[in-house]
mmCIF file of C-alpha atoms in Angstrom:
data_model
loop_
_atom_site.group_PDB
_atom_site.id
_atom_site.type_symbol
_atom_site.label_atom_id
_atom_site.label_comp_id
_atom_site.label_asym_id
_atom_site.label_seq_id
_atom_site.Cartn_x
_atom_site.Cartn_y
_atom_site.Cartn_z
ATOM 1 C CA UNK A 36 -0.343 0.132 -0.024
ATOM 2 C CA UNK A 37 2.801 2.698 0.943
ATOM 3 C CA UNK A 38 4.694 1.895 -2.143
ATOM 4 C CA UNK A 39 1.495 2.115 -4.492
ATOM 5 C CA UNK A 40 0.999 5.677 -2.692
ATOM 6 C CA UNK A 41 4.715 6.801 -3.050
ATOM 7 C CA UNK A 42 4.446 5.888 -6.723
ATOM 8 C CA UNK A 43 1.220 7.893 -6.959
ATOM 9 C CA UNK A 44 3.432 10.560 -5.837
ATOM 10 C CA UNK A 45 6.242 10.141 -8.382
ATOM 11 C CA UNK A 46 3.754 9.761 -11.056
ATOM 12 C CA UNK A 47 2.331 13.272 -9.633
ATOM 13 C CA UNK A 48 5.524 14.989 -9.717
ATOM 14 C CA UNK A 49 6.222 13.641 -13.385
ATOM 15 C CA UNK A 50 3.154 14.707 -14.843
ATOM 16 C CA UNK A 51 3.471 17.866 -12.841
ATOM 17 C CA UNK A 52 3.520 21.190 -15.127
ATOM 18 C CA UNK A 53 5.623 23.178 -13.427
ATOM 19 C CA UNK A 54 8.255 20.262 -12.704
ATOM 20 C CA UNK A 55 8.064 20.440 -16.566
ATOM 21 C CA UNK A 56 8.676 23.770 -16.290
ATOM 22 C CA UNK A 57 11.841 23.716 -13.755
ATOM 23 C CA UNK A 58 13.381 20.488 -15.769
ATOM 24 C CA UNK A 59 13.506 22.858 -19.156
ATOM 25 C CA UNK A 60 14.774 25.859 -16.935
ATOM 26 C CA UNK A 61 17.682 23.813 -16.060
ATOM 27 C CA UNK A 62 18.441 22.173 -19.151
ATOM 28 C CA UNK A 63 18.650 25.860 -20.668
ATOM 29 C CA UNK A 64 20.925 26.485 -17.622
ATOM 30 C CA UNK A 65 23.115 23.966 -18.265
ATOM 31 C CA UNK A 66 23.742 25.110 -21.883
ATOM 32 C CA UNK A 67 24.265 28.668 -21.040
ATOM 33 C CA UNK A 68 26.907 27.140 -17.940
ATOM 34 C CA UNK A 69 28.548 25.703 -20.941
ATOM 35 C CA UNK A 70 29.111 28.603 -23.044
ATOM 36 C CA UNK A 71 30.404 30.304 -19.852
ATOM 37 C CA UNK A 72 33.212 28.092 -19.768
ATOM 38 C CA UNK A 73 34.504 28.934 -23.347
ATOM 39 C CA UNK A 74 35.282 32.198 -21.916
ATOM 40 C CA UNK A 75 38.387 33.105 -19.706
ATOM 41 C CA UNK A 76 36.766 33.020 -16.127
ATOM 42 C CA UNK A 77 38.888 33.579 -12.820
ATOM 43 C CA UNK A 78 39.162 30.582 -10.311
ATOM 44 C CA UNK A 79 36.488 31.133 -8.156
ATOM 45 C CA UNK A 80 33.785 31.554 -11.123
ATOM 46 C CA UNK A 81 35.353 28.159 -12.586
ATOM 47 C CA UNK A 82 35.051 26.527 -8.860
ATOM 48 C CA UNK A 83 31.400 27.625 -8.987
ATOM 49 C CA UNK A 84 31.064 26.499 -12.532
ATOM 50 C CA UNK A 85 32.067 23.319 -11.763
ATOM 51 C CA UNK A 86 29.709 22.833 -8.535
ATOM 52 C CA UNK A 87 26.709 23.905 -10.599
ATOM 53 C CA UNK A 88 27.448 21.562 -13.580
ATOM 54 C CA UNK A 89 27.605 18.844 -10.341
ATOM 55 C CA UNK A 90 24.308 19.989 -9.254
ATOM 56 C CA UNK A 91 22.841 19.682 -12.418
ATOM 57 C CA UNK A 92 24.095 16.717 -13.141
ATOM 58 C CA UNK A 93 22.701 15.385 -9.535
ATOM 59 C CA UNK A 94 19.530 17.137 -10.568
ATOM 60 C CA UNK A 95 18.921 15.427 -13.898
ATOM 61 C CA UNK A 96 19.847 12.029 -12.123
ATOM 62 C CA UNK A 97 17.127 12.196 -9.739
ATOM 63 C CA UNK A 98 14.819 13.413 -12.385
ATOM 64 C CA UNK A 99 15.385 10.265 -14.038
ATOM 65 C CA UNK A 100 14.973 8.197 -11.109
ATOM 66 C CA UNK A 101 11.751 9.882 -10.694
ATOM 67 C CA UNK A 102 10.290 9.017 -14.031
ATOM 68 C CA UNK A 103 11.581 5.520 -13.776
ATOM 69 C CA UNK A 104 10.209 5.106 -10.035
ATOM 70 C CA UNK A 105 6.628 6.471 -11.583
ATOM 71 C CA UNK A 106 6.704 3.996 -14.206
ATOM 72 C CA UNK A 107 3.761 1.147 -13.623
ATOM 73 C CA UNK A 108 6.193 -1.682 -15.252
ATOM 74 C CA UNK A 109 9.935 -0.692 -14.928
ATOM 75 C CA UNK A 110 10.761 -2.952 -17.891
ATOM 76 C CA UNK A 111 8.551 -0.656 -20.025
ATOM 77 C CA UNK A 112 10.704 2.645 -19.310
ATOM 78 C CA UNK A 113 13.786 1.166 -21.144
ATOM 79 C CA UNK A 114 11.540 0.292 -24.067
ATOM 80 C CA UNK A 115 11.410 3.855 -24.661
ATOM 81 C CA UNK A 116 14.268 5.616 -27.150
ATOM 82 C CA UNK A 117 14.006 9.256 -25.062
ATOM 83 C CA UNK A 118 14.235 7.468 -21.774
ATOM 84 C CA UNK A 119 17.210 5.468 -22.860
ATOM 85 C CA UNK A 120 18.881 8.529 -24.386
ATOM 86 C CA UNK A 121 18.229 10.543 -21.133
ATOM 87 C CA UNK A 122 19.870 7.935 -19.157
ATOM 88 C CA UNK A 123 22.951 7.375 -21.266
ATOM 89 C CA UNK A 124 23.721 11.463 -21.261
ATOM 90 C CA UNK A 125 22.982 11.401 -17.311
ATOM 91 C CA UNK A 126 25.292 8.367 -16.483
ATOM 92 C CA UNK A 127 27.965 9.960 -18.711
ATOM 93 C CA UNK A 128 27.776 13.034 -17.403
ATOM 94 C CA UNK A 129 28.609 11.818 -13.749
ATOM 95 C CA UNK A 130 31.697 10.566 -15.266
ATOM 96 C CA UNK A 131 34.624 12.602 -13.536
ATOM 97 C CA UNK A 132 36.749 13.289 -16.513
ATOM 98 C CA UNK A 133 37.060 16.899 -16.010
ATOM 99 C CA UNK A 134 40.873 16.591 -15.449
ATOM 100 C CA UNK A 135 41.554 13.537 -17.204
ATOM 101 C CA UNK A 136 42.398 13.193 -20.923
ATOM 102 C CA UNK A 137 38.629 12.279 -21.360
ATOM 103 C CA UNK A 138 38.073 16.464 -20.204
ATOM 104 C CA UNK A 139 37.262 17.180 -23.715
ATOM 105 C CA UNK A 140 35.071 13.929 -24.202
ATOM 106 C CA UNK A 141 33.244 15.234 -21.205
ATOM 107 C CA UNK A 142 32.639 18.551 -22.038
ATOM 108 C CA UNK A 143 30.987 17.816 -25.426
ATOM 109 C CA UNK A 144 28.724 15.025 -23.193
ATOM 110 C CA UNK A 145 27.572 18.183 -21.164
ATOM 111 C CA UNK A 146 26.676 20.255 -24.463
ATOM 112 C CA UNK A 147 24.468 17.339 -25.772
ATOM 113 C CA UNK A 148 22.791 17.811 -22.798
ATOM 114 C CA UNK A 149 20.767 20.127 -24.730
ATOM 115 C CA UNK A 150 18.989 17.699 -26.718
ATOM 116 C CA UNK A 151 17.223 16.500 -23.443
ATOM 117 C CA UNK A 152 14.498 19.152 -24.388
ATOM 118 C CA UNK A 153 13.715 17.379 -27.254
ATOM 119 C CA UNK A 154 12.719 14.191 -25.081
ATOM 120 C CA UNK A 155 10.928 16.892 -22.510
ATOM 121 C CA UNK A 156 9.010 18.580 -25.326
ATOM 122 C CA UNK A 157 6.309 16.657 -27.169
ATOM 123 C CA UNK A 158 6.017 19.002 -30.184
ATOM 124 C CA UNK A 159 10.213 19.222 -30.537
ATOM 125 C CA UNK A 160 9.625 15.125 -30.655
ATOM 126 C CA UNK A 161 7.205 15.433 -33.260
ATOM 127 C CA UNK A 162 9.143 17.338 -34.955
ATOM 128 C CA UNK A 163 12.105 15.376 -34.871
ATOM 129 C CA UNK A 164 10.096 12.131 -35.430
ATOM 130 C CA UNK A 165 8.611 13.619 -38.393
ATOM 131 C CA UNK A 166 12.097 14.628 -40.189
ATOM 132 C CA UNK A 167 13.636 10.930 -39.375
ATOM 133 C CA UNK A 168 10.429 9.181 -41.295
ATOM 134 C CA UNK A 169 10.624 11.570 -43.975
ATOM 135 C CA UNK A 170 14.391 10.749 -44.621
ATOM 136 C CA UNK A 171 13.136 7.659 -46.770
ATOM 137 C CA UNK A 172 10.969 9.853 -49.216
ATOM 138 C CA UNK A 173 13.559 13.177 -49.002
ATOM 139 C CA UNK A 174 16.189 10.636 -50.184
ATOM 140 C CA UNK A 175 14.811 10.227 -53.369
ATOM 141 C CA UNK A 176 14.634 14.297 -53.831
ATOM 142 C CA UNK A 177 18.088 14.553 -52.882
ATOM 143 C CA UNK A 178 19.164 11.650 -55.244
ATOM 144 C CA UNK A 179 17.477 13.839 -58.351
ATOM 145 C CA UNK A 180 18.786 17.287 -56.764
ATOM 146 C CA UNK A 181 22.516 15.512 -57.262
ATOM 147 C CA UNK A 182 21.688 14.546 -60.555
ATOM 148 C CA UNK A 183 20.508 17.746 -61.515
ATOM 149 C CA UNK A 184 23.677 19.319 -59.554
ATOM 150 C CA UNK A 185 25.872 16.511 -61.369
ATOM 151 C CA UNK A 186 24.865 17.607 -65.096
ATOM 152 C CA UNK A 187 24.850 21.386 -64.565
ATOM 153 C CA UNK A 188 28.568 20.697 -62.815
ATOM 154 C CA UNK A 189 29.272 18.878 -65.939
ATOM 155 C CA UNK A 190 28.133 21.802 -68.292
ATOM 156 C CA UNK A 191 29.446 24.718 -66.223
ATOM 157 C CA UNK A 192 33.367 23.210 -66.073
ATOM 158 C CA UNK A 193 33.051 22.341 -69.601
ATOM 159 C CA UNK A 194 31.947 26.007 -70.786
ATOM 160 C CA UNK A 195 33.062 28.228 -67.715
ATOM 161 C CA UNK A 196 36.736 26.330 -67.160
ATOM 162 C CA UNK A 197 38.775 28.810 -69.018
ATOM 163 C CA UNK A 198 37.015 32.174 -67.866
ATOM 164 C CA UNK A 199 37.691 31.485 -63.808
ATOM 165 C CA UNK A 200 39.137 28.258 -63.425
ATOM 166 C CA UNK A 201 38.718 29.091 -59.569
ATOM 167 C CA UNK A 202 35.085 28.837 -59.707
ATOM 168 C CA UNK A 203 34.904 26.193 -62.660
ATOM 169 C CA UNK A 204 38.230 24.506 -62.861
ATOM 170 C CA UNK A 205 36.706 20.949 -62.316
ATOM 171 C CA UNK A 206 33.506 19.121 -61.161
ATOM 172 C CA UNK A 207 34.192 19.258 -57.736
ATOM 173 C CA UNK A 208 34.970 23.125 -57.916
ATOM 174 C CA UNK A 209 31.946 23.478 -60.341
ATOM 175 C CA UNK A 210 29.421 21.759 -57.751
ATOM 176 C CA UNK A 211 30.418 24.138 -54.590
ATOM 177 C CA UNK A 212 29.971 27.271 -57.574
ATOM 178 C CA UNK A 213 26.540 26.024 -57.951
ATOM 179 C CA UNK A 214 25.814 25.235 -54.512
ATOM 180 C CA UNK A 215 26.698 28.953 -53.946
ATOM 181 C CA UNK A 216 24.899 29.887 -56.790
ATOM 182 C CA UNK A 217 21.240 27.782 -55.253
ATOM 183 C CA UNK A 218 21.772 29.607 -52.128
ATOM 184 C CA UNK A 219 22.190 33.165 -53.780
ATOM 185 C CA UNK A 220 25.280 34.206 -52.164
ATOM 186 C CA UNK A 221 26.478 36.853 -54.724
ATOM 187 C CA UNK A 222 25.538 34.457 -57.634
ATOM 188 C CA UNK A 223 25.138 37.484 -59.983
ATOM 189 C CA UNK A 224 28.937 38.394 -59.811
ATOM 190 C CA UNK A 225 29.593 34.822 -60.951
ATOM 191 C CA UNK A 226 26.522 35.005 -63.562
ATOM 192 C CA UNK A 227 27.531 38.062 -65.231
ATOM 193 C CA UNK A 228 31.397 37.082 -65.231
ATOM 194 C CA UNK A 229 30.234 34.770 -67.549
ATOM 195 C CA UNK A 230 27.915 36.204 -69.402
ATOM 196 C CA UNK A 231 30.595 38.768 -70.523
ATOM 197 C CA UNK A 232 31.863 35.541 -72.745
ATOM 198 C CA UNK A 233 28.519 33.711 -73.159
ATOM 199 C CA UNK A 234 25.692 36.571 -73.278
ATOM 200 C CA UNK A 235 23.356 33.800 -73.119
ATOM 201 C CA UNK A 236 24.770 31.844 -70.047
ATOM 202 C CA UNK A 237 21.962 33.661 -68.014
ATOM 203 C CA UNK A 238 19.553 30.904 -69.034
ATOM 204 C CA UNK A 239 21.849 28.176 -67.391
ATOM 205 C CA UNK A 240 21.826 29.762 -64.171
ATOM 206 C CA UNK A 241 17.747 30.808 -64.265
ATOM 207 C CA UNK A 242 17.309 27.245 -65.191
ATOM 208 C CA UNK A 243 18.987 25.906 -62.607
ATOM 209 C CA UNK A 244 17.820 28.109 -59.931
ATOM 210 C CA UNK A 245 14.315 27.382 -60.819
ATOM 211 C CA UNK A 246 15.065 23.284 -60.296
ATOM 212 C CA UNK A 247 16.667 23.544 -57.295
ATOM 213 C CA UNK A 248 15.675 26.609 -55.367
ATOM 214 C CA UNK A 249 12.155 26.401 -55.960
ATOM 215 C CA UNK A 250 11.390 23.118 -57.335
ATOM 216 C CA UNK A 251 13.240 20.605 -55.095
ATOM 217 C CA UNK A 252 13.364 22.779 -51.919
ATOM 218 C CA UNK A 253 9.165 23.468 -51.816
ATOM 219 C CA UNK A 254 9.281 18.935 -52.547
ATOM 220 C CA UNK A 255 11.280 19.100 -49.542
ATOM 221 C CA UNK A 256 9.465 21.014 -47.704
ATOM 222 C CA UNK A 257 6.092 19.542 -48.858
ATOM 223 C CA UNK A 258 7.324 15.733 -47.492
ATOM 224 C CA UNK A 259 8.189 17.125 -44.218
ATOM 225 C CA UNK A 260 5.535 19.091 -43.702
ATOM 226 C CA UNK A 261 2.750 16.020 -44.677
ATOM 227 C CA UNK A 262 4.559 13.645 -42.482
ATOM 228 C CA UNK A 263 4.212 16.187 -39.547
ATOM 229 C CA UNK A 264 0.786 16.447 -40.262
ATOM 230 C CA UNK A 265 0.725 12.547 -40.160
ATOM 231 C CA UNK A 266 2.450 12.698 -36.531
ATOM 232 C CA UNK A 267 0.131 15.284 -35.238
ATOM 233 C CA UNK A 268 -2.929 13.124 -35.923
ATOM 234 C CA UNK A 269 -1.261 10.009 -34.025
ATOM 235 C CA UNK A 270 -0.099 12.070 -31.222
ATOM 236 C CA UNK A 271 -3.890 13.653 -31.010
ATOM 237 C CA UNK A 272 -5.275 9.959 -31.278
ATOM 238 C CA UNK A 273 -3.174 8.457 -28.719
ATOM 239 C CA UNK A 274 -3.874 11.401 -26.660
ATOM 240 C CA UNK A 275 -7.380 10.644 -26.831
ATOM 241 C CA UNK A 276 -6.667 7.154 -26.277
ATOM 242 C CA UNK A 277 -5.099 7.972 -23.038
ATOM 243 C CA UNK A 278 -8.103 10.001 -21.760
ATOM 244 C CA UNK A 279 -10.402 6.977 -22.688
ATOM 245 C CA UNK A 280 -12.193 8.769 -25.119
ATOM 246 C CA UNK A 281 -12.862 6.618 -28.650
ATOM 247 C CA UNK A 282 -10.395 7.359 -31.748
ATOM 248 C CA UNK A 283 -11.441 8.373 -35.445
ATOM 249 C CA UNK A 284 -10.620 4.900 -36.118
ATOM 250 C CA UNK A 285 -13.000 3.488 -33.631
ATOM 251 C CA UNK A 286 -15.811 5.995 -34.512
ATOM 252 C CA UNK A 287 -15.055 5.115 -38.212
ATOM 253 C CA UNK A 288 -15.555 1.430 -37.244
ATOM 254 C CA UNK A 289 -18.649 1.743 -35.027
ATOM 255 C CA UNK A 290 -20.187 3.956 -38.150
ATOM 256 C CA UNK A 291 -19.294 1.021 -40.401
ATOM 257 C CA UNK A 292 -21.021 -1.336 -38.033
ATOM 258 C CA UNK A 293 -24.129 0.474 -37.645
ATOM 259 C CA UNK A 294 -24.469 1.149 -41.177
ATOM 260 C CA UNK A 295 -24.192 -2.700 -41.930
ATOM 261 C CA UNK A 296 -26.952 -3.146 -38.824
ATOM 262 C CA UNK A 297 -29.026 -1.119 -40.754
ATOM 263 C CA UNK A 298 -28.346 -2.730 -44.082
ATOM 264 C CA UNK A 299 -29.532 -5.985 -42.556
ATOM 265 C CA UNK A 300 -32.540 -4.493 -40.636
ATOM 266 C CA UNK A 301 -33.895 -3.039 -44.069
ATOM 267 C CA UNK A 302 -33.016 -6.594 -45.873
ATOM 268 C CA UNK A 303 -35.277 -7.911 -43.382
ATOM 269 C CA UNK A 304 -37.957 -5.597 -43.998
ATOM 270 C CA UNK A 305 -37.637 -6.240 -47.470
ATOM 271 C CA UNK A 306 -37.977 -9.904 -46.829
#
């Protein structure tokens, strides 16, 4: 009885919005602390920063422990990728490696503690999961974009290499130049230079920008937005299930069953 009461308290703490806000605040503060350490600070400030760093690590360990104890089935805690990620980051950050050869690794791990905001804030999780799920579709778009890049780089290297070898000397340099054109980084200077020899070379640049900066990048945005909408719908459905309310799938199934029942009743009346 006492164990269940204690677990209920841990569940209450874990679901408390004020506690979640405080955790996010500590994560942001830990990121700022890492930034402070990149400056030259006095010995007193360094000792204070080190103490705060250990306090943050201890707080994160306490927070992970609360989340673990609040789980009904302890094995389910480690089935979540985000729980595993948080636990790994916290455990590694507890290793005293500041005065050893692994000091650089320890500092990098403390930087990655900022990523814990993704596991804490559901909206950030949806964004990251949507991006990961969109990668297979994005891969084909990127492949097609690379083919366009390669064709234009080969043409540019063939036509413009004698004009400016620094920009069009070989296909690798041409790819970098085309990336500069796609991002609109002084691309008009590149275009005007080649137009002095080939007046119609503006067609080369404008068609390339149309394919890459307009067409393909909009395709990428469209794919990510589509996947994000699906993830938001799934998140809303899961929230409804947790609240005990029927999801859209269940409602549609119930409507289908009612339609079948009405059809069968009509058939009986006709008979």
